[in-house]
Coordinates of C-alpha atoms in Angstrom, one line a residue:
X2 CA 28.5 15.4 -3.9
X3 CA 31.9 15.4 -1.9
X4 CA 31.9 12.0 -1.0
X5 CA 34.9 11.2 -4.0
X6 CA 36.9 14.0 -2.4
X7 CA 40.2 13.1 -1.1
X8 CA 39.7 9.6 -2.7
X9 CA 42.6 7.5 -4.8
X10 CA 41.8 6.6 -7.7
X11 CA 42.9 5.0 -11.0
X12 CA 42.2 6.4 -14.0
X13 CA 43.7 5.7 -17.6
X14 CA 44.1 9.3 -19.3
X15 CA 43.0 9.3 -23.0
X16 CA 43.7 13.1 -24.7
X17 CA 45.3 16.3 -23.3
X18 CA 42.4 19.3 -22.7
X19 CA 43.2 23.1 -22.4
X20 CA 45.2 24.1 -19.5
X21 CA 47.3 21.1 -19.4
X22 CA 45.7 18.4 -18.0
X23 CA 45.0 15.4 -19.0
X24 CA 41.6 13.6 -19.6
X25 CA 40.4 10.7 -18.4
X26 CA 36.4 9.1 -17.2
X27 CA 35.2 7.8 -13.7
X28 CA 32.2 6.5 -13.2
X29 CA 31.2 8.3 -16.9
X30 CA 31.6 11.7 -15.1
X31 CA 34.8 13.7 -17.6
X32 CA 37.8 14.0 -14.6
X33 CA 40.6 16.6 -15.6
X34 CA 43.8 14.7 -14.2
X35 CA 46.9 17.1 -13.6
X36 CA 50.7 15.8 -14.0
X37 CA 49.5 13.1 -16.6
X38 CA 50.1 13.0 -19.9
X39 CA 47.7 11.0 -22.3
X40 CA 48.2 7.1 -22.9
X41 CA 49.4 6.8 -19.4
X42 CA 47.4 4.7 -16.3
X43 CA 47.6 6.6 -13.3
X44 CA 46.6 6.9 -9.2
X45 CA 45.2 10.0 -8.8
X46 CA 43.9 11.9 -5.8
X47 CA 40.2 13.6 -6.3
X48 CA 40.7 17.5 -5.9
X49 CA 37.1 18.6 -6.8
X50 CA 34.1 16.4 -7.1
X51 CA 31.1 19.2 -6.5
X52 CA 30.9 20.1 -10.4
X53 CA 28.3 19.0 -11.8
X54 CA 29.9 17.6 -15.1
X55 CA 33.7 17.3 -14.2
X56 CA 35.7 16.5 -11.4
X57 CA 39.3 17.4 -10.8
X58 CA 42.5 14.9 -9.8
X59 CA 46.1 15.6 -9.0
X60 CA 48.3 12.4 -10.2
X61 CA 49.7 11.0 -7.3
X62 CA 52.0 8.0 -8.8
X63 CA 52.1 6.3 -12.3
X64 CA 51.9 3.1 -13.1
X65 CA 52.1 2.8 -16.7
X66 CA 53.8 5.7 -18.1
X67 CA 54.5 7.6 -21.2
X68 CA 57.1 7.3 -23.3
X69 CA 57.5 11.1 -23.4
X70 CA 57.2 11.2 -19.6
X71 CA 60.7 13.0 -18.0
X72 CA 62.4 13.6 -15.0
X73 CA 60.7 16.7 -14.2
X74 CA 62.7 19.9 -14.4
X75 CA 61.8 21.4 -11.5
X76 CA 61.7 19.5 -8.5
X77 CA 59.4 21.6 -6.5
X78 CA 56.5 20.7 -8.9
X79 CA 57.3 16.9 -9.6
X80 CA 55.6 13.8 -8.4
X81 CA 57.5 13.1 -5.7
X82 CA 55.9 16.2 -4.1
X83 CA 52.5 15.9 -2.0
X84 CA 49.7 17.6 -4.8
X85 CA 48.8 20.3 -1.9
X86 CA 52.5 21.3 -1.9
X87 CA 53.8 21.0 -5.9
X88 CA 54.9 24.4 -7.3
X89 CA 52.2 26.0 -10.3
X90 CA 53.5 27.4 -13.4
X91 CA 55.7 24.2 -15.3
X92 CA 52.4 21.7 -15.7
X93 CA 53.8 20.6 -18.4
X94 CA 57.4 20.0 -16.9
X95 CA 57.9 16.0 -16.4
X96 CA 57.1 15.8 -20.4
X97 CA 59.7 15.7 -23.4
X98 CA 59.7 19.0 -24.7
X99 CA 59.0 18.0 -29.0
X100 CA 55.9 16.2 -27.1
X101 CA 54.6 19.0 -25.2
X102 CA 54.4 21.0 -28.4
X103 CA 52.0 18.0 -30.1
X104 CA 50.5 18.0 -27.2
X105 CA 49.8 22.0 -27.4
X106 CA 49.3 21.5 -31.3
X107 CA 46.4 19.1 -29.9
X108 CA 44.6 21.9 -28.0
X109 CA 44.8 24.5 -31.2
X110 CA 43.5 22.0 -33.2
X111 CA 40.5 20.8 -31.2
X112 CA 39.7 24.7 -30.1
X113 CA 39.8 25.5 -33.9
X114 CA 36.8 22.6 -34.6
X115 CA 34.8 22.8 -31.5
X116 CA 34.9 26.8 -31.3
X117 CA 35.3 27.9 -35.1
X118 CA 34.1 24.9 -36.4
X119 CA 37.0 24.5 -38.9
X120 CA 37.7 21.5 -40.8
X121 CA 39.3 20.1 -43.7
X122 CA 41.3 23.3 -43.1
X123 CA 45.3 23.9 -44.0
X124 CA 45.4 26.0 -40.4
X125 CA 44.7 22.5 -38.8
X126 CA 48.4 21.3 -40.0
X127 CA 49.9 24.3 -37.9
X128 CA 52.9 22.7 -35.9
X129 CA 54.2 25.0 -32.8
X130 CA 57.6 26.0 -33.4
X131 CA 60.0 26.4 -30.8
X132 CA 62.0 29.0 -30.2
X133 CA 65.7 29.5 -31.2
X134 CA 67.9 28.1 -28.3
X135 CA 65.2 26.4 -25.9
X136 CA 65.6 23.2 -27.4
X137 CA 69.8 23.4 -26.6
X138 CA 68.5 24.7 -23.2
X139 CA 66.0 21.8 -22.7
X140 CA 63.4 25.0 -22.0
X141 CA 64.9 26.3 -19.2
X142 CA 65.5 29.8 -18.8
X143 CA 63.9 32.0 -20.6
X144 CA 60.8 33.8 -18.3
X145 CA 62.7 37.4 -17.6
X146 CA 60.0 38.0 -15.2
X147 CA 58.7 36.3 -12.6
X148 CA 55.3 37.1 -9.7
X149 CA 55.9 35.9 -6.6
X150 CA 53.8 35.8 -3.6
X151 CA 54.3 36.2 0.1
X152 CA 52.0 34.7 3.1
X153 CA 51.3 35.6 6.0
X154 CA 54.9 33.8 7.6
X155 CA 56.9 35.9 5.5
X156 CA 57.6 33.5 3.1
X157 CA 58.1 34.0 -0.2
X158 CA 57.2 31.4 -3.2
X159 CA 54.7 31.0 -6.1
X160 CA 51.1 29.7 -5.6
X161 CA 51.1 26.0 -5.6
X162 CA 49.3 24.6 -8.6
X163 CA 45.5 25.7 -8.9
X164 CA 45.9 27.2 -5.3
X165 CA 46.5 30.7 -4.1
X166 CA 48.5 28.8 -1.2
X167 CA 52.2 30.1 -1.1
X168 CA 55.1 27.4 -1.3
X169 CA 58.9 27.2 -0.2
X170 CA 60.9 26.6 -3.5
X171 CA 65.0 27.0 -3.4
X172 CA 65.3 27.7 -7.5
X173 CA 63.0 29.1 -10.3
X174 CA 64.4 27.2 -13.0
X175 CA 62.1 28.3 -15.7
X176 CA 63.6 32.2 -15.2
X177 CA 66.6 33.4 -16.8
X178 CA 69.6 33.6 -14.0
X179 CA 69.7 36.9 -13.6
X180 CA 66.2 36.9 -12.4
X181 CA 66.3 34.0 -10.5
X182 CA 69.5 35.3 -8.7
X183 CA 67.9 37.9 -7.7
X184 CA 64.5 35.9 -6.2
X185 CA 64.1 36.5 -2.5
X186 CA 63.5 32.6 -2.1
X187 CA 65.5 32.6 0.9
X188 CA 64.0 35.8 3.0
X189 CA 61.2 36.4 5.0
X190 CA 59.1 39.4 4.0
X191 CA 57.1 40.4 6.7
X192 CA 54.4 42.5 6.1
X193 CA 54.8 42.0 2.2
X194 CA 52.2 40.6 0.0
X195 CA 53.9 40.2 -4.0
X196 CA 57.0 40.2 -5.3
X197 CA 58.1 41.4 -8.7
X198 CA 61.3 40.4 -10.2
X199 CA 62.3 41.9 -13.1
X200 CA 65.0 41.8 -15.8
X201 CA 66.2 45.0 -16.4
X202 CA 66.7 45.0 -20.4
X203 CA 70.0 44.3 -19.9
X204 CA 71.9 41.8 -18.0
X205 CA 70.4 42.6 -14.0
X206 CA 66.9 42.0 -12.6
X207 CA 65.2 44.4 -10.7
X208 CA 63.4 43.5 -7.4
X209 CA 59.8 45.3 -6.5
X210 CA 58.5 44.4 -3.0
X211 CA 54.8 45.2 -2.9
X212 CA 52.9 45.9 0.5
X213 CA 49.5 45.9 1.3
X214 CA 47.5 49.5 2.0
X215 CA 47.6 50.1 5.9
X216 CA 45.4 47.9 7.8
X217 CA 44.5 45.9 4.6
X218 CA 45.9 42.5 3.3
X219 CA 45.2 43.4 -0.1
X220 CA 46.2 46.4 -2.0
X221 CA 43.1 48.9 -2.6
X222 CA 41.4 49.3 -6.5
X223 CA 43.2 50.8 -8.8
X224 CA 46.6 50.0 -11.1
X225 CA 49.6 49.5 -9.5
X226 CA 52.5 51.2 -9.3
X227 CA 53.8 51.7 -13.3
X228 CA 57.6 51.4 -11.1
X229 CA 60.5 52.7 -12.9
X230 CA 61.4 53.0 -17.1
X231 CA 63.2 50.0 -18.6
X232 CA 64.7 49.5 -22.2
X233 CA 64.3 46.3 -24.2
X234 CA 66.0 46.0 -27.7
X235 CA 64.3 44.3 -30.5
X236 CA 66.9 43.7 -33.0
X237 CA 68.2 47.3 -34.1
X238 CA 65.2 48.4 -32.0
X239 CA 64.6 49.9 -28.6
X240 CA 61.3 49.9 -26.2
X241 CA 60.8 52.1 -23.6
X242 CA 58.6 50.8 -20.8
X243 CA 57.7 50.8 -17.3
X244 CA 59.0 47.8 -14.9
X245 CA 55.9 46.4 -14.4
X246 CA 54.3 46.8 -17.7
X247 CA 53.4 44.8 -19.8
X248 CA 56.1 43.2 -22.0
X249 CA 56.4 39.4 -22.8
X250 CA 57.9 37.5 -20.9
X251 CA 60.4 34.9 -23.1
X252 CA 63.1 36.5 -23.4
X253 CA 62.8 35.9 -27.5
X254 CA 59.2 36.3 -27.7
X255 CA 59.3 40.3 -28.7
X256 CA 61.8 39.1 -31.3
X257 CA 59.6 35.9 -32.3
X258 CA 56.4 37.8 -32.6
X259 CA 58.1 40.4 -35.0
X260 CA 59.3 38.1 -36.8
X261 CA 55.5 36.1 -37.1
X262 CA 53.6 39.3 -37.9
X263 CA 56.3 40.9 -40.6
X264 CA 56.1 37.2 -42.4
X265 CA 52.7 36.5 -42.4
X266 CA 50.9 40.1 -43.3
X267 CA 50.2 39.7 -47.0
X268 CA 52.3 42.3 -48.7
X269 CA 49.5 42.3 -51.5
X270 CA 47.2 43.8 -49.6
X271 CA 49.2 45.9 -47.6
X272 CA 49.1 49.8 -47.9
X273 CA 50.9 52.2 -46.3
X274 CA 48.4 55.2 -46.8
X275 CA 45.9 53.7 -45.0
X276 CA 44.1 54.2 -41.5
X277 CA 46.5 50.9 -40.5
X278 CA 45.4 50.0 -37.0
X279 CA 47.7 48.0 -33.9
X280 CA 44.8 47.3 -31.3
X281 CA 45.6 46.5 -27.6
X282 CA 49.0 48.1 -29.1
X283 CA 50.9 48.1 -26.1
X284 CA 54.3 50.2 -26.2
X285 CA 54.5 49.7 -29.6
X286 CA 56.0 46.6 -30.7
X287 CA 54.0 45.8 -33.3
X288 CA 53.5 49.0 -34.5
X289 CA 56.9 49.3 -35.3
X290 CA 57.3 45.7 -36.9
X291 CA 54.8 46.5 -39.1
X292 CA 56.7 50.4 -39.6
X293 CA 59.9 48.4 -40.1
X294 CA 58.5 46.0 -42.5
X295 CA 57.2 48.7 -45.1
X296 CA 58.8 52.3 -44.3
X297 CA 59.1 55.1 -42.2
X298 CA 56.5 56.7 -44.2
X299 CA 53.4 53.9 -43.4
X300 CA 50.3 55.1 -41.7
X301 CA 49.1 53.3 -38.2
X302 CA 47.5 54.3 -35.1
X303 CA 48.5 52.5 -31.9
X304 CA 45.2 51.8 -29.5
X305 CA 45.8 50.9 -26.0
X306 CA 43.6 51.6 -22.6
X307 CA 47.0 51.9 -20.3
X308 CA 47.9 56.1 -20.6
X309 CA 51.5 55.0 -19.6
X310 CA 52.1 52.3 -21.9
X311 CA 51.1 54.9 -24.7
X312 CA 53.1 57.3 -23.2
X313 CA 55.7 54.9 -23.9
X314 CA 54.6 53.8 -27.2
X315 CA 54.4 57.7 -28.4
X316 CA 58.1 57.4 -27.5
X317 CA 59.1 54.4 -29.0
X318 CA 57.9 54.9 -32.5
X319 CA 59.0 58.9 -32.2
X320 CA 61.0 58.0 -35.7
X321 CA 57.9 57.1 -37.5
X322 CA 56.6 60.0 -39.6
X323 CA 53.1 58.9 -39.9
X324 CA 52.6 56.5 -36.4
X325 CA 50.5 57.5 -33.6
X326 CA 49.3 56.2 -30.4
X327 CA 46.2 57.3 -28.3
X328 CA 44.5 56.0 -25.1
X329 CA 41.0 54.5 -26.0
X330 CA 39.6 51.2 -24.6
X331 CA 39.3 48.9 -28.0
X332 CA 36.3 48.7 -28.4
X333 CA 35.1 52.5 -27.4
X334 CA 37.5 53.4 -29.9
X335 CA 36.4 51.4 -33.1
X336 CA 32.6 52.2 -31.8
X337 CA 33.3 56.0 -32.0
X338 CA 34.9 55.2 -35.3
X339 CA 32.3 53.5 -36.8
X340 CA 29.8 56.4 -35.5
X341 CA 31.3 59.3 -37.3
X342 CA 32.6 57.8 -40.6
X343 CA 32.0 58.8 -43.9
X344 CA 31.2 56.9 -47.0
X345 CA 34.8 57.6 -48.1
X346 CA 36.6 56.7 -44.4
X347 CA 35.1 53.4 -44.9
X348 CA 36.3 53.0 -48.8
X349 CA 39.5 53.9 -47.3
X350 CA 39.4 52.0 -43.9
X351 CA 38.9 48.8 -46.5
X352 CA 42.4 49.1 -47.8
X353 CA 43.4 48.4 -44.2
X354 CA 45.4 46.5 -42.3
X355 CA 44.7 45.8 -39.0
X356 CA 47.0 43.7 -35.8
X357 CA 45.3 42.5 -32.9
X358 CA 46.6 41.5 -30.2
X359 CA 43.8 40.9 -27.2
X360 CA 44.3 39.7 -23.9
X361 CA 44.2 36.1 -22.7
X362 CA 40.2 36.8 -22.4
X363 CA 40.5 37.4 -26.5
X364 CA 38.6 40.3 -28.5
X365 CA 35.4 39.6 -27.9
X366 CA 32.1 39.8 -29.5
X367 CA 31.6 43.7 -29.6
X368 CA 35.3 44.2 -31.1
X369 CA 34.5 41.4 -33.7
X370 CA 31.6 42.8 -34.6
X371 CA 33.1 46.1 -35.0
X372 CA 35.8 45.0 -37.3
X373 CA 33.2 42.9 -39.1
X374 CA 31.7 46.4 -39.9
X375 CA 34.8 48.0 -41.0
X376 CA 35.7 45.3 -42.7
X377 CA 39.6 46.1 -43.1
X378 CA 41.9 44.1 -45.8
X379 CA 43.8 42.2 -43.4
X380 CA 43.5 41.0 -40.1
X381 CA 46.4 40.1 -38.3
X382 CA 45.8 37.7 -34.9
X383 CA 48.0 37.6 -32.7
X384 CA 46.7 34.6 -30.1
X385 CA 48.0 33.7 -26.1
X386 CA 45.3 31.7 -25.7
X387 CA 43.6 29.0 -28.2
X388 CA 40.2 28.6 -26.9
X389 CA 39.6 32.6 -27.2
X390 CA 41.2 32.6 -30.4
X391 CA 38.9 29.7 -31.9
X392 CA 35.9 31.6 -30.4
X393 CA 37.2 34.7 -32.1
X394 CA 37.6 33.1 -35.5
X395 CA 33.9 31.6 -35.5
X396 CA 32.5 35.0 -35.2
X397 CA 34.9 36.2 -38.0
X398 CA 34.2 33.6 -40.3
X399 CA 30.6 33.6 -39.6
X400 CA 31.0 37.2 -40.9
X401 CA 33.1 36.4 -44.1
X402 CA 36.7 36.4 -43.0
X403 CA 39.1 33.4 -43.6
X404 CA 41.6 32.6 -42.1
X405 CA 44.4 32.5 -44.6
X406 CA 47.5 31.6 -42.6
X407 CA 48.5 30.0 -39.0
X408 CA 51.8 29.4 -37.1
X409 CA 52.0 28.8 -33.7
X410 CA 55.1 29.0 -31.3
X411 CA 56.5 28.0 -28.3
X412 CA 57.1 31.0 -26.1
X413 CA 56.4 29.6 -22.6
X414 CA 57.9 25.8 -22.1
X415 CA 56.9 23.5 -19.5
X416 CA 53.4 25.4 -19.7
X417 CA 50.5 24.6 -21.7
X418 CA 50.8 28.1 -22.5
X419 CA 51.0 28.2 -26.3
X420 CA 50.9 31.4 -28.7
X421 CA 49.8 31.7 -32.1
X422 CA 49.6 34.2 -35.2
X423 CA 46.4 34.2 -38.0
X424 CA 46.1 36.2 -41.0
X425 CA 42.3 36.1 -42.3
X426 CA 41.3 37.9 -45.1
X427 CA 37.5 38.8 -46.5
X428 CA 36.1 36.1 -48.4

């Protein structure tokens, strides 16, 4: 082991895999190729070779390309830049953009049939949908926030792809311009270790220079600073929240995702009297689409672990007779519920409707199981990443849910970053 390290190589790259790289074979050993898109023959550099079923490549040059390959968009991350030095966060940024959603329609697909074990299923037709004005924008400028990192020079960059080394970039071209306006590219931080720029809601960006505890290089345990409130409008709808909490990051996506979950929850089997539940509910946003989508009047309970962003989301749906938002880790909360239920919460708790919207990590296997038990009407899914959502949906069906509806969207171009909605219903 090691002796490929550093090595040139050429490989021919034959599918895409999850985290946007491509895959090609050396030797028989599975080698995970960034900057290459499938189809295409390229020199690649080993990155990794101690892995005892993959190695790891950074495409150094191309020498039969794709017919979807592009200039990249963003200079600091393209080819022409040594591996050790190209910018992270656009992987997918030297590639068409209608190809880099098949090639994220790809990923869902496989995740749903290795990890759920779907097939012969309508939810493996689901195309990603972009999202309105990226296309006449060539996916440029929507991220309205933006990490940045500082090392030990002063200088101030993002990571360089699959690194935590810092890198000199003069333009963020993925952010919109308010926030890359106001990137510190072009200072020297001293004595700073992050930087978080932020839109303001409106049409500014915020700057928040984080430092390091006294005598430490990294920040001690515990949550950062929440920083100061900021308003985002959702259609006729306004959000309270904290600078550096959550919020997504497209500047559509809030929109997009309302949109997605009002559609798709099955008006059927929706009602408005029942224990309706938004988990990992955030400052509300879904909470309200579904309040906004069938009355003032509808029942739901908001369930987030961050005490601020509840704060926040007690605020934000203040017009909502019958909504309510409480601090409770997910799955502490749905294991207290199912411990002190009656017979008649659960006949109630099965009229149901319940949105989900997990972290990048997914639900997981308790919080499945828990909502297995309760067994709600309606599940609605909302998905960041595929692979967690396939796993997800295995244990679901396995328990007798199916998945009745899928759409997918493209919130983060020139990422492999794809997001996804799924309604399943009991069987």
């Amino acid at each position: 082991m090691g002796e490929l390290l550093g090595t040139t190589v050429e490989l021919e790259v034959t599918n895409v895999a999850h985290g946007g790289v491509g895959v090609a074979r050396l030797d028989g050993r599975v080698v995970f190729v960034a900057d290459a898109i499938p189809g295409e023959t390229v020199l690649a550099r080993i990155s990794a070779d101690d892995h005892a079923s993959f190695w790891r490549a950074e495409t150094t040059s191309v020498i039969d390309p794709s017919p979807h390959r592009r200039p990249h968009v963003w200079q600091s991350a393209a080819l022409e830049r040594d591996p050790d030095a190209r910018a992270g966060g656009a992987e997918f940024g030297h590639i068409d953009l209608p190809w880099q959603r098949e090639l994220k329609r790809q990923v869902i697909v496989d995740s749903l049939q290795r990890f759920a074990k779907l097939t012969d299923h309508t939810a493996l037709d689901v195309v990603v949908e972009p999202v309105a004005g990226d296309d006449a924008a060539n996916g440029l400028g929507w991220r309205s926030r933006v990490s940045l990192h500082v090392d030990s020079d002063g200088i101030v960059g993002p990571y360089a792809a699959r690194s935590h080394r810092v890198v000199a970039v003069p333009d963020l071209p993925l952010a919109t311009p308010a926030v890359e306006y106001a990137s510190p590219l072009d200072e020297r931080l001293f004595g700073a270790e992050s930087v978080d720029v932020i839109s303001d809601g409106r049409r500014g960006a915020r700057v928040v220079v984080h430092a390091p505890a006294a005598g430490e290089r990294t920040p001690p345990a515990g949550k950062p600073p929440v920083g100061k409130p900021i308003v985002e409008r959702v259609g006729e709808r306004e959000f309270r929240l904290d600078e550096l909490g959550f919020w997504q990051v497209h500047h559509r996506a809030a929109a997009t995702l309302t949109g997605a979950v009002q559609r798709q929850l099955i008006e059927q089997l929706f009602d408005a009297d029942a224990p309706n539940l938004d988990l990992y509910g955030g400052v509300g946003l879904l909470t309200a689409a579904v309040g906004d989508r069938f009355g003032a009047g509808t029942r739901i309970e908001s369930v987030e672990s961050d005490a601020r962003a509840t704060e926040n989301a007690g605020f934000n749906l203040r017009d909502f007779a019958k909504a309510t938002a409480v601090t409770a880790r997910v799955d502490r909360y749905l294991g207290q519920m199912l411990r002190t239920m009656t017979s008649a919460d659960r006949g109630r708790f099965e009229r149901a409707s319940v949105v989900i919207d997990p972290p990048r990590s997914g639900a997981g296997k308790q919080v499945v199981k828990s909502l297995l038990e309760l067994r709600p009407a309606q599940l609605v899914y909302v998905a960041c990443d595929p692979v967690a959502f396939a796993r997800d949906l295995g244990q679901l069906d396995a328990g007798g849910y199916e998945l009745r509806s899928l759409t997918a969207f493209d919130l983060f171009p020139h990422t492999h970053h794809v997001e996804a909605v799924g309604v399943l219903t009991p069987r």
